[in-house]
Short mmCIF file of C-alpha atoms in Angstrom, two decimals:
data_model
loop_
_atom_site.label_atom_id
_atom_site.label_comp_id
_atom_site.label_asym_id
_atom_site.label_seq_id
_atom_site.Cartn_x
_atom_site.Cartn_y
_atom_site.Cartn_z
CA MET A 1446 -209.53 -80.93 59.89
CA THR A 1447 -209.75 -80.49 63.65
CA SER A 1448 -207.76 -77.55 65.03
CA PRO A 1449 -204.91 -78.46 67.40
CA SER A 1450 -205.82 -78.34 71.07
CA PHE A 1451 -204.50 -75.41 73.10
CA SER A 1452 -204.07 -77.71 76.10
CA LEU A 1453 -200.83 -79.29 77.29
CA LEU A 1454 -199.50 -82.79 76.70
CA ILE A 1455 -197.15 -84.20 79.34
CA VAL A 1456 -195.09 -87.07 77.99
CA GLY A 1457 -194.33 -89.41 80.89
CA THR A 1458 -196.00 -90.79 84.01
CA GLY A 1459 -193.05 -90.89 86.42
CA ALA A 1460 -192.13 -88.66 89.35
CA LEU A 1461 -191.68 -85.31 87.61
CA ALA A 1462 -194.55 -85.92 85.20
CA THR A 1463 -196.88 -86.67 88.11
CA LEU A 1464 -195.65 -83.63 90.06
CA PHE A 1465 -196.09 -81.26 87.12
CA ALA A 1466 -199.49 -82.75 86.30
CA ALA A 1467 -200.77 -82.32 89.86
CA ARG A 1468 -199.56 -78.75 90.23
CA LEU A 1469 -200.75 -77.68 86.79
CA ARG A 1470 -204.19 -79.24 87.32
CA ALA A 1471 -204.41 -77.52 90.71
CA ALA A 1472 -203.88 -74.28 88.80
CA GLY A 1473 -206.66 -75.12 86.34
CA VAL A 1474 -204.49 -76.07 83.37
CA GLU A 1475 -206.01 -78.67 81.04
CA MET A 1476 -203.66 -81.46 80.06
CA THR A 1477 -203.22 -85.06 79.00
CA LEU A 1478 -200.47 -87.42 80.13
CA LEU A 1479 -199.07 -89.86 77.59
CA GLY A 1480 -197.26 -92.90 78.94
CA SER A 1481 -196.79 -96.65 78.71
CA TRP A 1482 -195.96 -97.68 82.29
CA PRO A 1483 -198.97 -99.89 83.14
CA GLU A 1484 -198.95 -99.29 86.90
CA GLY A 1485 -198.55 -95.55 86.47
CA VAL A 1486 -201.25 -95.27 83.81
CA GLU A 1487 -203.73 -97.30 85.87
CA ALA A 1488 -203.06 -95.33 89.07
CA LEU A 1489 -203.41 -91.98 87.33
CA ARG A 1490 -206.63 -93.03 85.63
CA ARG A 1491 -208.19 -94.44 88.81
CA HIS A 1492 -207.02 -91.92 91.38
CA GLY A 1493 -205.62 -88.94 89.50
CA ALA A 1494 -202.22 -87.33 90.03
CA ARG A 1495 -201.70 -87.39 93.78
CA LEU A 1496 -199.51 -84.87 95.55
CA TRP A 1497 -198.32 -85.92 98.99
CA VAL A 1498 -197.13 -82.85 100.87
CA GLU A 1499 -195.23 -83.39 104.11
CA GLY A 1500 -197.40 -82.77 107.16
CA GLU A 1501 -200.67 -83.56 105.42
CA ALA A 1502 -202.63 -86.66 106.43
CA GLU A 1503 -203.24 -87.83 102.88
CA ALA A 1504 -202.31 -87.00 99.32
CA ARG A 1505 -204.29 -84.44 97.36
CA ALA A 1506 -205.67 -85.91 94.14
CA PHE A 1507 -206.16 -84.08 90.84
CA SER A 1508 -208.10 -85.69 88.02
CA VAL A 1509 -206.09 -86.05 84.82
CA ARG A 1510 -206.64 -87.50 81.38
CA VAL A 1511 -204.22 -90.31 80.51
CA ALA A 1512 -203.44 -91.82 77.10
CA THR A 1513 -201.21 -94.72 76.13
CA ARG A 1514 -201.13 -94.09 72.37
CA PRO A 1515 -200.60 -90.83 70.46
CA GLU A 1516 -203.79 -91.47 68.47
CA GLU A 1517 -205.75 -91.00 71.70
CA VAL A 1518 -204.27 -87.54 72.19
CA GLY A 1519 -205.18 -85.79 68.96
CA GLN A 1520 -203.22 -82.77 67.78
CA VAL A 1521 -201.70 -80.55 70.48
CA ARG A 1522 -199.69 -77.35 70.32
CA PHE A 1523 -197.70 -77.77 73.50
CA ALA A 1524 -195.87 -80.77 74.95
CA LEU A 1525 -193.73 -81.14 78.05
CA VAL A 1526 -191.26 -84.03 77.74
CA LEU A 1527 -190.51 -85.62 81.13
CA VAL A 1528 -189.47 -89.16 80.26
CA LYS A 1529 -186.08 -90.72 80.99
CA ALA A 1530 -183.27 -90.09 78.51
CA TRP A 1531 -183.36 -93.69 77.27
CA GLN A 1532 -187.05 -93.23 76.40
CA THR A 1533 -186.59 -90.08 74.30
CA ALA A 1534 -186.56 -91.81 70.91
CA ARG A 1535 -189.97 -93.36 71.60
CA ALA A 1536 -191.30 -90.04 72.89
CA ALA A 1537 -190.10 -88.37 69.70
CA ARG A 1538 -191.96 -90.91 67.56
CA HIS A 1539 -195.13 -90.34 69.56
CA LEU A 1540 -194.80 -86.58 69.21
CA GLN A 1541 -194.40 -86.92 65.45
CA ALA A 1542 -197.97 -88.22 65.46
CA CYS A 1543 -199.61 -85.69 67.78
CA LEU A 1544 -197.62 -82.43 67.90
CA ALA A 1545 -199.07 -79.80 65.58
CA ALA A 1546 -196.93 -78.31 62.83
CA GLU A 1547 -196.92 -74.99 64.71
CA GLY A 1548 -196.45 -76.72 68.07
CA VAL A 1549 -193.50 -76.89 70.44
CA ALA A 1550 -192.15 -79.66 72.66
CA LEU A 1551 -190.28 -78.52 75.77
CA THR A 1552 -187.77 -80.96 77.22
CA LEU A 1553 -186.77 -80.68 80.88
CA GLN A 1554 -184.95 -84.02 80.85
CA ASN A 1555 -181.64 -85.02 82.39
CA GLY A 1556 -178.50 -85.81 80.46
CA LEU A 1557 -177.23 -85.07 76.97
CA GLY A 1558 -178.65 -86.06 73.59
CA ASN A 1559 -182.35 -85.48 74.24
CA VAL A 1560 -182.56 -82.26 72.24
CA GLU A 1561 -180.83 -83.82 69.26
CA THR A 1562 -183.13 -86.86 69.31
CA LEU A 1563 -186.28 -84.73 69.51
CA ALA A 1564 -185.05 -82.29 66.87
CA GLY A 1565 -184.20 -85.14 64.52
CA ALA A 1566 -187.83 -86.26 64.61
CA LEU A 1567 -189.66 -82.94 64.95
CA GLY A 1568 -187.35 -80.30 63.52
CA ARG A 1569 -185.29 -77.96 65.68
CA GLU A 1570 -187.88 -75.17 65.42
CA ARG A 1571 -190.42 -77.35 67.27
CA VAL A 1572 -188.13 -78.15 70.21
CA ALA A 1573 -187.59 -75.92 73.25
CA VAL A 1574 -184.99 -76.65 75.89
CA GLY A 1575 -184.92 -76.20 79.62
CA VAL A 1576 -183.60 -77.62 82.85
CA THR A 1577 -185.19 -77.86 86.26
CA THR A 1578 -183.81 -78.36 89.73
CA THR A 1579 -187.28 -79.16 91.06
CA GLY A 1580 -187.17 -82.40 93.02
CA ALA A 1581 -189.78 -85.16 93.30
CA THR A 1582 -189.95 -88.64 94.77
CA LEU A 1583 -192.38 -91.21 93.41
CA VAL A 1584 -193.89 -92.74 96.54
CA ALA A 1585 -196.09 -95.11 94.52
CA PRO A 1586 -197.45 -95.13 90.97
CA GLY A 1587 -199.34 -91.85 90.55
CA VAL A 1588 -198.27 -90.55 93.99
CA VAL A 1589 -195.45 -88.03 94.27
CA ARG A 1590 -193.79 -86.23 97.16
CA PRO A 1591 -192.33 -82.81 96.24
CA GLY A 1592 -188.64 -82.32 96.93
CA GLY A 1593 -186.58 -79.16 96.65
CA GLU A 1594 -188.55 -76.35 95.02
CA GLY A 1595 -185.85 -75.40 92.53
CA VAL A 1596 -186.07 -73.26 89.42
CA ILE A 1597 -187.06 -73.98 85.82
CA HIS A 1598 -184.55 -72.39 83.44
CA LEU A 1599 -185.74 -72.15 79.84
CA GLY A 1600 -183.96 -71.34 76.63
CA GLU A 1601 -185.58 -68.65 74.52
CA HIS A 1602 -188.24 -69.87 72.07
CA PRO A 1603 -190.94 -67.81 70.29
CA ARG A 1604 -193.73 -70.36 70.90
CA LEU A 1605 -193.20 -70.95 74.62
CA GLU A 1606 -195.10 -68.04 76.18
CA PRO A 1607 -198.32 -69.98 77.00
CA VAL A 1608 -196.29 -72.74 78.66
CA VAL A 1609 -194.36 -70.20 80.73
CA ARG A 1610 -197.64 -68.66 81.91
CA TRP A 1611 -199.05 -72.07 82.87
CA LEU A 1612 -195.94 -73.01 84.81
CA GLN A 1613 -195.92 -69.70 86.66
CA ARG A 1614 -199.63 -70.04 87.44
CA ALA A 1615 -198.84 -73.43 88.99
CA GLY A 1616 -196.32 -71.78 91.30
CA PHE A 1617 -193.12 -72.81 89.53
CA SER A 1618 -190.25 -70.34 89.44
CA VAL A 1619 -189.40 -69.83 85.76
CA GLU A 1620 -186.43 -67.97 84.28
CA VAL A 1621 -185.62 -67.54 80.59
CA SER A 1622 -181.97 -67.59 79.54
CA PRO A 1623 -180.24 -67.08 76.17
CA ASP A 1624 -177.44 -69.55 77.09
CA VAL A 1625 -179.19 -72.90 76.98
CA GLN A 1626 -176.02 -74.95 76.51
CA GLY A 1627 -174.59 -73.54 79.70
CA LEU A 1628 -177.79 -74.52 81.52
CA ILE A 1629 -177.74 -78.06 80.15
CA TRP A 1630 -174.10 -78.61 81.09
CA GLY A 1631 -174.65 -77.01 84.48
CA LYS A 1632 -177.46 -79.46 85.21
CA LEU A 1633 -175.27 -82.28 83.88
CA ALA A 1634 -172.50 -81.34 86.33
CA VAL A 1635 -174.91 -81.51 89.26
CA ASN A 1636 -176.48 -84.77 88.08
CA ALA A 1637 -173.11 -86.40 87.41
CA ALA A 1638 -171.94 -85.46 90.90
CA ILE A 1639 -175.05 -86.57 92.82
CA ASN A 1640 -177.01 -89.25 90.98
CA PRO A 1641 -174.39 -92.00 90.48
CA LEU A 1642 -172.99 -91.68 94.01
CA THR A 1643 -176.39 -91.80 95.68
CA THR A 1644 -177.21 -94.84 93.54
CA LEU A 1645 -174.05 -96.71 94.45
CA LEU A 1646 -174.32 -95.88 98.15
CA GLU A 1647 -178.15 -96.01 98.21
CA VAL A 1648 -178.43 -92.87 100.31
CA PRO A 1649 -180.40 -89.61 100.07
CA ASN A 1650 -178.69 -86.62 98.50
CA GLY A 1651 -177.67 -84.97 101.75
CA ALA A 1652 -175.58 -87.95 102.84
CA LEU A 1653 -173.03 -87.11 100.15
CA VAL A 1654 -171.99 -83.88 101.86
CA ALA A 1655 -172.11 -85.43 105.34
CA ASN A 1656 -169.39 -87.96 104.50
CA ALA A 1657 -165.88 -86.72 103.67
CA ALA A 1658 -165.07 -89.45 101.14
CA ALA A 1659 -168.40 -89.17 99.31
CA ARG A 1660 -168.10 -85.38 99.27
CA LEU A 1661 -164.66 -85.63 97.65
CA PHE A 1662 -165.99 -87.90 94.89
CA LEU A 1663 -168.94 -85.54 94.36
CA ARG A 1664 -166.59 -82.59 93.91
CA ARG A 1665 -164.21 -84.42 91.59
CA ALA A 1666 -167.04 -85.66 89.37
CA ALA A 1667 -168.41 -82.12 89.08
CA TRP A 1668 -165.01 -80.63 88.30
CA GLU A 1669 -164.50 -83.15 85.50
CA VAL A 1670 -167.75 -82.04 83.88
CA GLN A 1671 -166.69 -78.41 84.19
CA ALA A 1672 -163.35 -79.22 82.53
CA VAL A 1673 -165.05 -80.97 79.61
CA ALA A 1674 -167.56 -78.14 79.20
CA GLY A 1675 -164.74 -75.59 79.21
CA ALA A 1676 -162.88 -77.51 76.50
CA LEU A 1677 -166.06 -77.43 74.42
CA GLY A 1678 -166.39 -73.68 74.91
CA VAL A 1679 -169.44 -74.02 77.15
CA ARG A 1680 -169.66 -71.66 80.12
CA LEU A 1681 -171.50 -73.07 83.12
CA PRO A 1682 -174.03 -70.87 84.95
CA PHE A 1683 -171.90 -70.93 88.11
CA PRO A 1684 -168.18 -70.39 88.81
CA ASP A 1685 -167.54 -73.72 90.54
CA ALA A 1686 -169.46 -76.87 89.59
CA ALA A 1687 -168.48 -78.68 92.78
CA ASP A 1688 -169.83 -75.90 94.99
CA ALA A 1689 -173.05 -75.87 92.95
CA ALA A 1690 -173.48 -79.64 93.30
CA GLU A 1691 -172.90 -79.45 97.05
CA GLU A 1692 -175.49 -76.69 97.36
CA VAL A 1693 -178.08 -78.78 95.51
CA ALA A 1694 -177.28 -81.83 97.65
CA ARG A 1695 -177.82 -79.79 100.81
CA ARG A 1696 -181.00 -78.15 99.54
CA THR A 1697 -182.45 -81.53 98.55
CA ALA A 1698 -180.89 -83.41 101.47
CA ARG A 1699 -183.85 -85.72 102.08
CA ASN A 1700 -184.51 -86.45 98.42
CA LEU A 1701 -183.70 -89.72 96.72
CA SER A 1702 -182.10 -88.99 93.35
CA SER A 1703 -184.05 -90.04 90.28
CA MET A 1704 -181.33 -92.58 89.46
CA LEU A 1705 -181.60 -94.22 92.88
CA GLN A 1706 -185.39 -94.32 92.52
CA ASP A 1707 -184.94 -96.05 89.15
CA LEU A 1708 -182.56 -98.60 90.64
CA ARG A 1709 -184.89 -99.45 93.50
CA ARG A 1710 -187.90 -100.07 91.29
CA GLY A 1711 -185.91 -102.07 88.76
CA ALA A 1712 -186.03 -99.55 85.92
CA PRO A 1713 -183.14 -98.68 83.59
CA THR A 1714 -181.15 -95.64 84.72
CA GLU A 1715 -179.93 -92.55 82.86
CA ILE A 1716 -176.29 -93.32 83.62
CA ASP A 1717 -175.34 -93.48 79.91
CA ALA A 1718 -176.78 -90.01 79.26
CA ILE A 1719 -175.09 -88.55 82.36
CA SER A 1720 -171.74 -90.10 83.37
CA GLY A 1721 -171.40 -91.90 80.05
CA ALA A 1722 -171.93 -88.67 78.13
CA VAL A 1723 -169.27 -86.91 80.21
CA VAL A 1724 -166.77 -89.65 79.38
CA ARG A 1725 -167.63 -89.64 75.66
CA PHE A 1726 -167.31 -85.87 75.30
CA GLY A 1727 -164.17 -85.92 77.42
CA ARG A 1728 -162.56 -88.32 74.96
CA GLN A 1729 -163.54 -86.08 72.06
CA VAL A 1730 -161.81 -83.03 73.55
CA GLY A 1731 -158.93 -84.83 75.23
CA VAL A 1732 -160.03 -84.27 78.84
CA SER A 1733 -159.51 -87.12 81.29
CA THR A 1734 -162.62 -88.09 83.30
CA PRO A 1735 -161.56 -90.98 85.54
CA VAL A 1736 -164.14 -90.37 88.28
CA ASN A 1737 -167.06 -90.23 85.85
CA GLN A 1738 -165.65 -93.28 84.05
CA ALA A 1739 -165.57 -95.25 87.30
CA LEU A 1740 -169.04 -94.12 88.35
CA TRP A 1741 -170.43 -95.01 84.92
CA GLU A 1742 -168.99 -98.51 85.02
CA MET A 1743 -169.93 -99.19 88.64
CA VAL A 1744 -173.54 -98.06 88.26
CA LYS A 1745 -173.96 -100.16 85.12
CA GLU A 1746 -172.55 -103.16 86.98
CA LYS A 1747 -174.86 -102.60 89.94
CA VAL A 1748 -177.91 -102.25 87.70
CA GLU A 1749 -177.01 -105.46 85.88
CA ARG A 1750 -176.65 -107.36 89.16
CA ARG A 1751 -180.06 -106.11 90.27
CA ARG A 1752 -181.56 -107.07 86.92
CA GLN A 1753 -180.25 -110.62 87.19
CA ALA A 1754 -181.50 -110.91 90.76
CA ALA A 1755 -185.02 -109.65 89.94
CA PRO A 1756 -185.59 -109.75 86.16
CA SER A 1757 -189.34 -109.20 86.38
CA ALA A 1758 -188.99 -105.97 88.34
CA HIS A 1759 -186.64 -104.57 85.71
CA LYS A 1760 -189.48 -104.42 83.20
CA LYS A 1761 -191.08 -101.46 84.96
CA ASN A 1762 -190.12 -98.25 83.20
CA GLY A 1763 -192.12 -95.33 84.56
CA ALA A 1764 -192.78 -93.82 81.12
#
């Protein structure tokens, strides 16, 4: 039997997957991307993962291996899961076929429920959890513009050390924390405050703090998440979720949120795993979440209107 490869598998071909692939390849890390988005797969195969840094005349390209089926990957010890929350079940099935028994899959995804889905397929011991505030905008399939630098926060896991070294070699700031639930809910608070509003208004992140009404909605959405987390006994990694969300919006002022990028290219959004999750958990613990409820419903309505107006575009998924 062939020994599992010590290289890295990146599951996804969207903005963050392309960014991580480019930076890791620039640092000499061997990896394969696994995805099903036809335009993304073709672009990555033909031109590599292209990193478009502001001020440079053209994007820097880094050759990468791309697979569309887990059978093409072989057995790997390390996987980085960077697909959208609604794609996690498929990613888990693919990883069942190619992640070694002693391997580990690290999820840096948005929203709630990803860990449980992956663990249900792979076993909890083969799933590591993290969050990242690193920003990226997909300029075109296979071409990414870096956003805010951010930090990668990882929960403790005994098999993660090689992945941590690779990420640090690629210039990412990595911190390990024992309180992974606090990290996940902290990221959820920021996402719930920024992503739906930027999607509804179709503005970059910084516009939310430049407008008094938008800023108020941002703060209220974040506070609702903090209230739900507190009722669940989860302590966020910052004292005030609204202040944290504002700080991220300012630091990534020119970025387009991932949800707005999804809307514009006709892909499904992660609204159910973000605002929808806040509402569902709020109901469980008896915490009212009217702002997140409204944002959830309005984004879903906007996505549906876009889908009806351009049904063919909605088939693109960025996986």
